[in-house]
Coordinates of C-alpha atoms in Angstrom, one line a residue:
M276 CA 88.3 -42.3 155.6
S277 CA 89.3 -42.7 154.4
E278 CA 89.7 -43.0 149.6
R279 CA 92.8 -41.0 149.3
Q280 CA 92.3 -37.7 151.0
A281 CA 93.3 -36.2 147.8
D282 CA 90.1 -37.8 146.5
L283 CA 88.3 -36.8 149.7
A284 CA 87.4 -40.3 150.4
R285 CA 85.9 -41.0 153.5
G286 CA 85.5 -41.7 155.8
E287 CA 87.3 -42.0 156.2
A288 CA 90.7 -42.0 154.6
S289 CA 93.1 -41.2 154.1
R290 CA 95.4 -38.2 153.6
P291 CA 96.8 -35.9 151.0
S292 CA 100.5 -36.0 150.2
L293 CA 102.4 -32.7 150.5
E294 CA 105.4 -34.0 148.5
S295 CA 105.7 -35.9 145.3
P296 CA 107.4 -39.3 145.8
P297 CA 111.0 -39.5 144.6
P298 CA 111.7 -41.5 141.5
S299 CA 113.7 -44.0 143.3
L300 CA 112.7 -46.2 146.2
Q301 CA 116.3 -46.8 147.4
A302 CA 117.0 -46.3 151.1
I303 CA 117.9 -42.7 151.8
A304 CA 120.0 -43.5 154.9
P305 CA 121.6 -46.9 154.5
E306 CA 124.0 -46.7 157.5
P307 CA 121.9 -45.7 160.5
S308 CA 123.2 -48.1 163.1
A309 CA 125.1 -45.4 165.1
L310 CA 122.2 -43.0 165.1
A311 CA 119.8 -42.5 168.0
E312 CA 116.2 -43.6 167.4
W313 CA 114.1 -44.6 170.4
T314 CA 114.6 -41.7 172.8
P315 CA 112.2 -40.2 175.4
R316 CA 112.2 -36.9 173.5
A317 CA 111.2 -38.5 170.2
W318 CA 108.3 -40.3 171.9
L319 CA 107.1 -37.2 173.9
V320 CA 107.2 -35.0 170.8
G321 CA 105.4 -37.5 168.7
S322 CA 102.8 -38.0 171.4
G323 CA 102.2 -34.2 171.6
I324 CA 101.9 -33.9 167.8
G325 CA 99.6 -36.9 167.7
A326 CA 97.3 -35.4 170.3
M327 CA 96.8 -32.4 168.1
L328 CA 96.3 -34.6 165.1
A329 CA 93.7 -36.7 167.0
V330 CA 91.7 -33.6 168.1
T331 CA 91.9 -32.4 164.5
N332 CA 90.6 -35.6 163.1
V333 CA 87.7 -35.8 165.5
Y334 CA 86.6 -32.3 164.7
M335 CA 87.3 -32.4 160.9
G336 CA 85.8 -35.9 160.6
L337 CA 82.5 -35.0 162.3
K338 CA 82.4 -31.9 160.1
T339 CA 83.4 -33.2 156.7
G340 CA 83.8 -37.0 156.9
I341 CA 87.5 -36.6 156.1
W342 CA 90.5 -37.4 158.4
E343 CA 94.2 -36.8 157.9
S344 CA 96.9 -39.5 158.4
G345 CA 99.4 -36.7 159.1
C346 CA 102.6 -38.5 158.0
L347 CA 104.1 -35.4 156.4
M348 CA 102.7 -32.9 158.8
S349 CA 104.0 -34.9 161.8
A350 CA 107.4 -35.2 160.2
L351 CA 107.6 -31.4 159.7
L352 CA 106.4 -30.6 163.3
A353 CA 108.6 -33.3 164.8
F354 CA 111.7 -32.0 163.2
G355 CA 110.9 -28.5 164.6
G356 CA 110.2 -29.7 168.1
L357 CA 113.1 -32.0 168.3
S358 CA 115.5 -29.4 166.9
V359 CA 114.7 -27.2 169.8
L360 CA 115.2 -30.0 172.3
S361 CA 118.5 -31.1 170.7
R362 CA 120.1 -27.7 171.3
S363 CA 120.9 -28.7 174.9
G364 CA 121.3 -32.4 174.4
A365 CA 122.4 -35.1 171.9
P366 CA 122.3 -34.2 168.2
L367 CA 119.1 -34.9 166.4
S368 CA 119.0 -37.9 164.0
P369 CA 116.6 -38.6 161.1
L370 CA 115.5 -41.8 162.9
E371 CA 114.3 -39.8 165.9
T372 CA 112.2 -37.7 163.6
N373 CA 110.8 -40.8 162.0
L374 CA 110.0 -42.4 165.3
A375 CA 108.2 -39.2 166.4
Q376 CA 106.1 -39.1 163.2
T377 CA 105.3 -42.8 163.6
T378 CA 104.0 -42.3 167.1
A379 CA 102.0 -39.2 166.0
V380 CA 100.4 -41.0 163.1
S381 CA 99.3 -43.9 165.3
V382 CA 97.8 -41.4 167.9
G383 CA 96.1 -39.4 165.2
A384 CA 94.5 -42.5 163.6
T385 CA 92.7 -43.6 166.7
P386 CA 89.5 -41.5 166.0
A387 CA 89.0 -43.7 162.9
S388 CA 89.8 -47.0 164.6
A389 CA 87.5 -46.2 167.5
G390 CA 84.7 -45.3 165.1
L391 CA 84.4 -41.7 166.4
I392 CA 84.0 -40.3 162.9
G393 CA 81.4 -42.8 161.6
A394 CA 80.1 -45.8 163.6
V395 CA 79.8 -44.3 167.1
P396 CA 77.8 -41.2 166.0
A397 CA 75.8 -43.5 163.7
L398 CA 74.8 -45.6 166.6
A399 CA 73.9 -42.4 168.5
L400 CA 71.6 -41.4 165.7
L401 CA 69.8 -44.7 166.1
G402 CA 69.4 -44.1 169.9
T403 CA 72.4 -46.2 171.1
Q404 CA 75.3 -44.4 172.7
P405 CA 78.2 -46.7 173.8
P406 CA 79.9 -45.5 177.0
G407 CA 83.2 -43.8 176.7
W408 CA 85.2 -46.6 178.3
A409 CA 83.9 -49.1 175.8
V410 CA 84.6 -46.8 172.8
A411 CA 88.2 -46.4 174.2
A412 CA 88.7 -50.2 174.5
W413 CA 87.1 -50.7 171.1
G414 CA 89.6 -48.2 169.6
V415 CA 92.6 -49.7 171.3
G416 CA 91.6 -53.3 170.3
L417 CA 90.9 -52.5 166.6
G418 CA 93.8 -50.2 166.3
A419 CA 96.1 -52.9 167.7
L420 CA 94.8 -55.4 165.3
G421 CA 95.5 -53.0 162.4
V422 CA 99.1 -52.4 163.7
L423 CA 99.7 -56.1 164.2
F424 CA 98.5 -56.9 160.7
A425 CA 100.7 -54.1 159.2
Y426 CA 103.8 -55.3 161.1
L427 CA 103.3 -58.9 160.1
S428 CA 102.7 -58.1 156.5
R429 CA 105.4 -55.5 156.1
R430 CA 108.0 -57.9 154.8
R431 CA 105.8 -59.3 152.1
L432 CA 104.3 -55.9 151.0
L433 CA 107.3 -53.6 151.4
E434 CA 110.2 -55.9 150.6
E435 CA 109.1 -59.0 148.6
E436 CA 106.4 -57.3 146.5
A437 CA 108.1 -53.9 146.8
L438 CA 104.8 -52.0 146.7
P439 CA 105.6 -48.2 146.7
F440 CA 103.3 -46.7 149.4
P441 CA 104.0 -43.3 147.9
T442 CA 103.2 -41.3 151.1
G443 CA 105.7 -43.3 153.0
V444 CA 108.3 -42.6 150.4
A445 CA 107.4 -38.9 150.4
T446 CA 107.7 -38.8 154.2
S447 CA 111.2 -40.4 154.1
Q448 CA 112.3 -37.9 151.5
L449 CA 110.9 -35.0 153.5
I450 CA 112.8 -36.2 156.7
S451 CA 116.0 -36.6 154.8
T452 CA 115.6 -33.1 153.2
L453 CA 114.8 -31.4 156.5
H454 CA 118.0 -32.9 158.1
S455 CA 120.2 -31.9 155.2
T456 CA 118.8 -28.5 154.2
G457 CA 118.0 -25.9 156.9
S458 CA 115.9 -23.7 154.5
A459 CA 113.5 -26.5 153.8
Y460 CA 112.1 -26.4 157.3
A461 CA 112.1 -22.6 157.6
A462 CA 109.9 -22.1 154.5
R463 CA 107.3 -24.7 155.5
A464 CA 107.2 -23.8 159.2
R465 CA 106.7 -20.1 158.5
G466 CA 103.6 -20.7 156.3
L467 CA 102.2 -23.3 158.8
W468 CA 102.4 -21.0 161.9
V469 CA 101.2 -17.8 160.2
S470 CA 98.2 -19.5 158.7
G471 CA 97.5 -21.4 161.9
V472 CA 97.4 -18.1 163.9
L473 CA 95.2 -16.4 161.4
S474 CA 92.9 -19.4 161.3
A475 CA 92.6 -19.5 165.1
V476 CA 91.8 -15.8 165.2
L477 CA 89.0 -16.1 162.6
T478 CA 87.6 -19.1 164.4
W479 CA 87.5 -17.2 167.7
L480 CA 85.7 -14.3 166.1
R481 CA 83.2 -16.7 164.5
D482 CA 82.6 -19.3 167.2
A483 CA 83.3 -17.4 170.5
R484 CA 82.2 -13.9 169.6
G485 CA 79.7 -14.4 166.8
V486 CA 81.3 -11.4 164.9
I487 CA 81.7 -13.5 161.7
P488 CA 79.0 -15.8 160.4
G489 CA 79.7 -19.4 159.6
A490 CA 78.9 -18.8 156.0
S491 CA 77.8 -16.1 153.6
L492 CA 74.8 -17.6 151.9
L493 CA 73.1 -16.2 148.8
P494 CA 69.9 -14.4 149.6
A495 CA 66.5 -16.1 149.4
S496 CA 65.7 -13.8 146.5
V497 CA 68.1 -15.8 144.3
R498 CA 66.1 -18.8 143.3
L499 CA 66.9 -22.0 141.5
G500 CA 63.8 -23.9 140.2
G501 CA 61.6 -21.9 142.5
V502 CA 63.8 -22.7 145.6
G503 CA 65.6 -20.0 147.5
A504 CA 69.3 -20.2 147.5
D505 CA 69.4 -20.0 151.3
S506 CA 67.4 -23.2 151.6
L507 CA 70.0 -24.9 149.3
M508 CA 72.9 -23.6 151.4
L509 CA 74.5 -21.9 148.4
G510 CA 77.4 -19.6 149.3
V511 CA 80.9 -19.6 150.8
G512 CA 81.9 -20.7 154.2
W513 CA 84.1 -18.6 156.6
M514 CA 86.0 -21.7 157.5
P515 CA 89.8 -21.7 157.0
M516 CA 89.8 -25.5 157.7
L517 CA 87.8 -26.1 154.5
L518 CA 90.2 -23.9 152.5
G519 CA 93.0 -26.0 154.0
I520 CA 91.4 -29.2 153.0
G521 CA 91.1 -28.0 149.5
V522 CA 94.7 -26.9 149.4
L523 CA 95.9 -30.4 150.5
A524 CA 93.3 -32.3 148.4
G525 CA 94.1 -30.6 145.1
P526 CA 92.0 -29.6 142.1
H527 CA 90.8 -33.0 141.0
A528 CA 89.2 -33.8 144.3
G529 CA 88.0 -30.2 144.8
L530 CA 86.3 -30.0 141.4
S531 CA 84.8 -33.5 141.8
L532 CA 83.3 -32.5 145.1
L533 CA 81.9 -29.3 143.6
L534 CA 80.5 -31.2 140.7
G535 CA 78.6 -33.6 143.0
S536 CA 77.3 -30.6 145.0
A537 CA 76.2 -28.7 141.9
L538 CA 74.3 -31.7 140.5
A539 CA 72.7 -32.3 143.9
W540 CA 71.8 -28.8 145.1
G541 CA 71.7 -27.0 141.7
G542 CA 69.8 -29.6 139.8
V543 CA 68.2 -32.5 141.8
A544 CA 67.0 -30.5 144.8
P545 CA 65.0 -27.9 142.7
W546 CA 63.5 -30.8 140.7
L547 CA 62.4 -32.5 143.9
V548 CA 60.7 -29.4 145.1
H549 CA 59.1 -28.7 141.7
T550 CA 57.7 -32.3 141.5
G551 CA 56.5 -32.3 145.1
K552 CA 58.8 -35.2 146.2
A553 CA 60.3 -33.0 148.9
A554 CA 59.7 -29.7 150.6
A555 CA 61.9 -26.6 150.1
D556 CA 63.7 -27.4 153.4
Y557 CA 67.4 -28.2 153.7
G558 CA 66.9 -31.1 156.2
E559 CA 64.3 -32.9 154.0
L560 CA 66.3 -32.3 150.8
S561 CA 69.5 -33.6 152.5
S562 CA 67.7 -36.7 153.7
W563 CA 66.7 -37.5 150.1
L564 CA 70.1 -36.7 148.5
L565 CA 71.8 -39.0 151.0
W566 CA 70.6 -42.1 149.1
P567 CA 72.2 -41.4 145.7
G568 CA 75.3 -40.4 147.7
V569 CA 75.3 -43.8 149.3
G570 CA 74.8 -45.4 145.8
L571 CA 77.9 -43.6 144.5
M572 CA 80.0 -44.7 147.4
V573 CA 78.9 -48.3 147.4
G574 CA 79.1 -48.6 143.6
A575 CA 82.7 -47.3 143.7
S576 CA 83.5 -49.6 146.7
A577 CA 82.2 -52.8 145.0
T578 CA 84.2 -52.4 141.8
S579 CA 87.3 -51.2 143.7
L580 CA 87.4 -54.3 145.9
L581 CA 86.6 -56.6 143.0
S582 CA 89.7 -55.3 141.2
Q583 CA 91.8 -56.5 144.2
L584 CA 90.7 -60.1 143.9
R585 CA 93.9 -60.9 142.1
A586 CA 95.7 -60.3 145.4
L587 CA 93.9 -63.2 147.1
P588 CA 96.8 -65.7 146.9
A589 CA 99.2 -63.3 148.5
M590 CA 96.5 -62.3 151.0
V591 CA 96.2 -65.9 152.2
G592 CA 100.0 -65.8 152.8
D593 CA 99.6 -62.7 155.0
I594 CA 96.9 -64.4 157.1
R595 CA 99.1 -67.4 157.7
A596 CA 101.9 -65.1 158.7
L597 CA 99.9 -64.1 161.8
G598 CA 100.9 -67.3 163.5
A599 CA 104.4 -67.5 162.2
H600 CA 107.7 -66.5 163.8
R601 CA 109.8 -65.1 161.0
E602 CA 113.5 -64.9 160.9
G603 CA 114.9 -61.4 161.5
W604 CA 112.4 -60.3 164.1
E605 CA 113.9 -59.1 167.4
S606 CA 113.1 -62.0 169.6
A607 CA 111.3 -60.1 172.4
V608 CA 109.1 -58.3 169.9
G609 CA 108.4 -61.4 167.9
L610 CA 107.2 -63.2 171.1
G611 CA 105.3 -60.2 172.1
V612 CA 103.4 -60.1 168.8
G613 CA 102.3 -63.7 169.2
R614 CA 101.2 -63.2 172.8
A615 CA 99.4 -60.0 172.0
V616 CA 97.0 -61.4 169.4
L617 CA 94.6 -63.2 171.7
P618 CA 94.4 -60.5 174.4
V619 CA 93.7 -57.9 171.7
I620 CA 90.9 -60.0 170.2
L621 CA 89.4 -60.6 173.7
L622 CA 89.5 -56.9 174.3
C623 CA 87.5 -56.3 171.1
L624 CA 85.2 -59.1 172.1
L625 CA 84.5 -57.7 175.5
A626 CA 83.9 -54.1 174.3
G627 CA 81.8 -55.3 171.3
T628 CA 79.7 -57.7 173.3
W629 CA 78.9 -55.3 176.1
A630 CA 78.5 -52.0 174.3
F631 CA 78.2 -52.4 170.6
G632 CA 75.5 -55.1 170.4
L633 CA 77.8 -57.8 168.9
G634 CA 77.6 -61.3 170.3
P635 CA 80.7 -63.4 170.5
L636 CA 80.0 -65.4 167.3
E637 CA 79.0 -62.2 165.4
L638 CA 82.2 -60.5 166.5
L639 CA 84.3 -63.5 165.5
L640 CA 82.6 -63.5 162.1
A641 CA 83.5 -59.8 161.7
L642 CA 87.1 -60.5 162.8
G643 CA 87.2 -63.3 160.3
M644 CA 86.4 -60.7 157.6
T645 CA 88.8 -58.2 159.0
F646 CA 92.1 -59.8 158.0
P647 CA 91.4 -60.5 154.3
L648 CA 89.8 -57.1 153.9
C649 CA 92.7 -55.4 155.6
A650 CA 95.0 -57.2 153.2
V651 CA 93.0 -55.9 150.3
C652 CA 93.0 -52.4 151.8
A653 CA 96.8 -52.6 152.4
R654 CA 97.6 -53.6 148.8
A655 CA 95.3 -50.9 147.4
T656 CA 97.1 -48.4 149.6
G657 CA 100.5 -49.7 148.5
Q658 CA 99.7 -49.6 144.8
S659 CA 97.7 -46.4 144.5
D660 CA 98.2 -44.6 147.8
I661 CA 94.4 -44.8 148.1
A662 CA 93.1 -46.4 151.3
P663 CA 89.6 -47.8 150.7
I664 CA 88.7 -47.8 154.4
S665 CA 85.1 -46.9 154.0
H666 CA 84.8 -49.3 151.1
V667 CA 85.7 -52.4 153.2
G668 CA 83.4 -51.2 156.0
Q669 CA 80.5 -50.9 153.6
L670 CA 81.2 -54.3 152.1
T671 CA 81.0 -55.8 155.6
Q672 CA 77.7 -54.0 156.3
V673 CA 76.2 -55.4 153.1
G674 CA 77.4 -58.9 154.2
F675 CA 76.0 -58.6 157.7
G676 CA 72.7 -57.2 156.2
M677 CA 72.2 -60.6 154.5
V678 CA 73.3 -62.7 157.5
A679 CA 71.4 -60.7 160.2
P680 CA 68.7 -58.6 158.5
G681 CA 66.7 -56.1 160.6
R682 CA 69.5 -55.4 163.1
E683 CA 70.8 -51.9 162.2
G684 CA 73.1 -51.5 165.3
L685 CA 74.7 -54.9 164.6
N686 CA 75.2 -53.9 161.0
I687 CA 77.0 -50.6 161.9
A688 CA 79.2 -52.3 164.6
A689 CA 80.3 -55.0 162.2
G690 CA 81.3 -52.5 159.6
A691 CA 83.2 -50.6 162.2
V692 CA 85.3 -53.7 163.1
V693 CA 86.7 -53.9 159.6
S694 CA 87.1 -50.2 158.8
G695 CA 88.6 -49.5 162.3
A696 CA 91.3 -52.1 161.9
A697 CA 91.9 -51.1 158.2
S698 CA 92.5 -47.5 159.1
H699 CA 95.5 -48.4 161.3
T700 CA 96.8 -50.9 158.8
S701 CA 97.1 -48.3 156.1
A702 CA 98.5 -45.6 158.4
S703 CA 101.0 -48.0 159.9
L704 CA 102.3 -49.2 156.6
W705 CA 102.9 -45.6 155.4
S706 CA 105.1 -45.0 158.5
L707 CA 106.8 -48.4 158.1
Q708 CA 107.7 -47.6 154.5
A709 CA 109.2 -44.3 155.6
G710 CA 111.2 -46.1 158.3
R711 CA 112.4 -48.8 156.0
L712 CA 113.8 -46.3 153.5
L713 CA 115.5 -44.4 156.4
G714 CA 117.0 -47.5 157.9
A715 CA 114.8 -47.6 161.0
R716 CA 114.0 -50.8 163.0
A717 CA 110.5 -51.9 162.3
S718 CA 110.2 -53.4 165.8
R719 CA 110.8 -50.0 167.4
Q720 CA 108.2 -48.4 165.1
F721 CA 105.8 -51.2 166.0
L722 CA 106.2 -50.5 169.7
A723 CA 105.7 -46.8 169.1
Q724 CA 102.5 -47.4 167.1
L725 CA 101.1 -49.6 169.9
S726 CA 102.0 -47.1 172.6
G727 CA 100.3 -44.4 170.6
L728 CA 96.9 -46.2 170.7
L729 CA 96.5 -45.7 174.5
W730 CA 97.3 -42.0 174.3
G731 CA 95.2 -41.6 171.2
V732 CA 91.9 -42.8 172.8
A733 CA 92.7 -40.8 176.0
V734 CA 92.6 -37.6 173.8
A735 CA 90.1 -38.5 171.1
V736 CA 87.2 -40.0 173.1
P737 CA 86.8 -37.0 175.5
T738 CA 87.1 -34.6 172.5
Y739 CA 84.2 -36.4 170.8
F740 CA 81.9 -36.3 173.7
V741 CA 82.6 -32.6 174.4
L742 CA 81.9 -31.7 170.8
V743 CA 78.7 -33.7 170.6
S744 CA 77.4 -32.4 174.0
V745 CA 77.9 -28.8 172.9
Y746 CA 76.9 -28.8 169.2
G747 CA 74.8 -32.0 168.8
L748 CA 74.9 -34.5 165.9
E749 CA 73.5 -33.6 162.5
S750 CA 73.8 -29.9 163.4
S751 CA 75.1 -27.2 161.1
V752 CA 78.4 -27.4 163.0
L753 CA 78.6 -31.2 163.0
P754 CA 76.8 -32.6 159.9
V755 CA 78.5 -36.0 160.5
P756 CA 78.4 -37.2 156.8
T757 CA 80.2 -40.4 157.5
A758 CA 77.9 -41.4 160.3
R759 CA 74.9 -40.7 158.1
Q760 CA 76.4 -42.9 155.5
F761 CA 76.9 -45.7 158.0
K762 CA 73.3 -45.3 159.2
A763 CA 71.9 -45.2 155.6
V764 CA 73.7 -48.4 154.5
A765 CA 72.5 -50.1 157.7
Q766 CA 68.9 -49.1 157.1
L767 CA 69.1 -50.2 153.5
T768 CA 70.6 -53.6 154.2
S769 CA 68.4 -54.2 157.2
Q770 CA 65.1 -52.9 155.8
G771 CA 65.4 -53.1 152.1
L772 CA 63.9 -50.3 150.0
A773 CA 60.8 -49.9 152.2
G774 CA 60.4 -46.5 153.7
L775 CA 62.9 -44.7 151.5
P776 CA 61.8 -41.2 150.2
P777 CA 59.9 -41.2 146.9
A778 CA 62.0 -42.0 143.9
S779 CA 65.2 -42.2 146.0
A780 CA 65.6 -45.9 145.4
L781 CA 65.8 -45.4 141.6
A782 CA 68.3 -42.5 142.1
M783 CA 70.4 -44.7 144.3
G784 CA 70.5 -47.5 141.8
G785 CA 71.5 -45.1 139.0
A786 CA 74.2 -43.6 141.2
F787 CA 75.5 -47.1 142.1
V788 CA 76.0 -47.8 138.4
V789 CA 77.7 -44.4 137.9
G790 CA 80.0 -45.0 140.8
G791 CA 81.0 -48.4 139.5
L792 CA 81.7 -47.0 136.0
L793 CA 83.7 -44.1 137.4
S794 CA 85.8 -46.5 139.6
V795 CA 86.5 -48.9 136.6
A796 CA 87.3 -46.1 134.2
G797 CA 89.4 -44.2 136.8
S798 CA 91.6 -47.2 137.3
R799 CA 93.0 -46.6 133.8
E800 CA 95.8 -44.1 134.0
R801 CA 94.8 -42.1 130.9
W802 CA 91.3 -41.5 132.3
A803 CA 92.2 -41.0 136.0
R804 CA 92.7 -37.2 135.7
M805 CA 89.9 -36.6 133.3
L806 CA 87.0 -38.3 135.2
P807 CA 85.7 -37.1 138.6
S808 CA 86.2 -39.1 141.8
A809 CA 83.0 -40.9 142.8
A810 CA 83.9 -40.7 146.5
A811 CA 84.4 -36.9 146.3
M812 CA 81.2 -36.5 144.3
A813 CA 79.3 -38.5 147.0
I814 CA 80.7 -36.2 149.7
G815 CA 79.3 -33.3 147.7
L816 CA 75.8 -34.8 148.3
F817 CA 76.5 -35.3 152.1
V818 CA 77.7 -31.9 153.1
P819 CA 76.2 -28.4 152.7
A820 CA 76.8 -26.8 149.3
Y821 CA 79.0 -24.0 150.8
Y822 CA 81.4 -26.7 152.2
A823 CA 82.0 -27.9 148.6
V824 CA 82.4 -24.4 147.3
T825 CA 84.9 -23.4 149.9
I826 CA 87.0 -26.6 149.6
C827 CA 87.0 -26.2 145.8
L828 CA 88.3 -22.6 146.2
G829 CA 91.2 -23.9 148.3
S830 CA 92.0 -26.6 145.7
L831 CA 92.0 -24.0 142.8
L832 CA 94.2 -21.7 144.9
V833 CA 96.9 -24.3 145.2
S834 CA 96.6 -25.2 141.6
A835 CA 97.1 -21.6 140.5
V836 CA 100.1 -21.3 142.8
G837 CA 101.6 -24.5 141.4
R838 CA 101.3 -23.1 137.8
L839 CA 102.4 -19.6 138.4
R840 CA 105.1 -20.1 141.0
P841 CA 106.1 -23.7 141.6
S842 CA 108.7 -22.8 144.2
A843 CA 105.9 -21.5 146.5
L844 CA 103.9 -24.6 146.3
Q845 CA 105.3 -26.4 149.4
P846 CA 104.9 -23.3 151.7
V847 CA 101.3 -22.9 150.5
Q848 CA 100.6 -26.5 151.2
A849 CA 102.1 -26.0 154.7
M850 CA 99.7 -23.0 155.1
G851 CA 96.8 -25.4 154.3
T852 CA 97.9 -27.6 157.1
G853 CA 98.1 -24.6 159.4
A854 CA 94.6 -23.5 158.5
I855 CA 93.3 -26.9 159.4
L856 CA 95.2 -27.1 162.7
G857 CA 94.3 -23.5 163.7
E858 CA 90.5 -23.9 163.3
T859 CA 90.2 -27.4 164.7
L860 CA 92.3 -26.9 167.8
L861 CA 90.6 -23.6 168.7
G862 CA 87.2 -24.9 167.8
V863 CA 87.6 -27.8 170.2
L864 CA 88.9 -25.4 172.9
I865 CA 85.9 -23.2 172.5
A866 CA 83.6 -26.3 172.8
V867 CA 85.4 -27.3 176.0
L868 CA 85.0 -23.8 177.5
I869 CA 81.3 -23.8 176.6
A870 CA 80.7 -27.3 178.0
S871 CA 82.5 -26.4 181.3
G872 CA 80.4 -23.3 181.7
L873 CA 83.4 -20.9 181.4
M874 CA 82.0 -19.4 178.2
A875 CA 78.5 -18.7 177.0
P876 CA 77.6 -19.8 173.4
P877 CA 77.7 -16.8 171.1
G878 CA 74.3 -15.1 170.8

């Protein structure tokens, strides 16, 4: 995932903020000692919300390559659920709401740590499908490594270096507001539930009854460069989830994605057909355009990570902290952390050796790259709120391509080790920052995050296999852009330029340069809003054109609302979340009904 979700980064990352961070990073609740925190109802509500988030992330990730951390959404839903339960019990405290959102975020991030969005489908595209038990163990092991690293580095990053982690700050502010102002919850909840129901109804009519098409494409009579618009997938999708993604992502990401799609399908694709380098077929054109998309992603990744080299001295300190017992830890948790490291690594080793094609030495090498790259990812997240999860995974793939050329499965598995752990590192630090500002105990959040891993894989892994069995990979329903990216990088680093489509290597090299330049220029504040996001542009090359159009429409909608009626912005953003939840949850339910034989696919 995830780049920042607001920049549609992917793979994997990351997640859009529904609130602007407050100007101050001072703790919101400095005297929480008498407030309840670790309660059964907080854990149960968080687990339930996390299950919805995990299902959403599997479905949305396979469709668009984007997944949602869910910090703000989980806080909103947790407050609502806990408020109902507190009517007949003890009063609700902000720390309970925070613990519930911490649990939910950990559960929801397991599809990314288990590789269900990228690595696992990429291996399946190469003809290797790891068994479900191995994928679950893989997700728990890598997720636990990410949680451990976040917990062990929190003091340095959150307190000593005082990195902002804006989404964590926004989450703490939202929780504080919800507990102090009743109308704040009502306005958001109303928009979320209304849009969720409408989204579910439209999804039912589309996927279960076939009354509504998946997209309204321009007719074949409309031609660009001699290619029919239907072959280029030009049109608008009847997918509320895509509108919701656009609403949360914002205009910068939406317009960047549309720009990439317009250049690809409105310019490059007709040129390919005109010059005879590709046929007027969506599948063949998509296979060609994949390579400049990879170039954009890798170019942005390389320069983004190079800019983090100045963090290396502090990074070494984080790695040394893994074996240290720091003052201030609760003794039981401190001992538990130390004892958990070796079993977690062994769990990863077992699953990786048996199912993912990694030998013990190869897995140890990947784990050796995990901690420094997780530190780089954590600092980038803290400073910019952008989690370069896919970037560190791609860098690992490039490194393994040089060490073990010709082994595509190994290459993908090694990249998944780093990106899987990094996904939970960033998500955990957002939650830990929110807890720190609210006065929560980090040790309790740590235990909630670890407990969420087991429940997360129990929900996410079956969801993945049901969706794949019903719709298939690389289908119109599941285009799996992140998996195609993993596969493409593996093929490139394993086989070199041999076998690439005509002229695609040159296009990839040019896109690599463009991605690097955009990343460097975008790091300057005055250029950041003016230049497009390389990651979002790359996704525009990976997904059908009508995906990009629909997401961009959602982003322009929220931009217009923000300008014309700022007071309605937060309810509209909640409606975007509801649109995502409504389609994804019902879409997965329909897939389960079809797979079980209780429903026939729409004719």
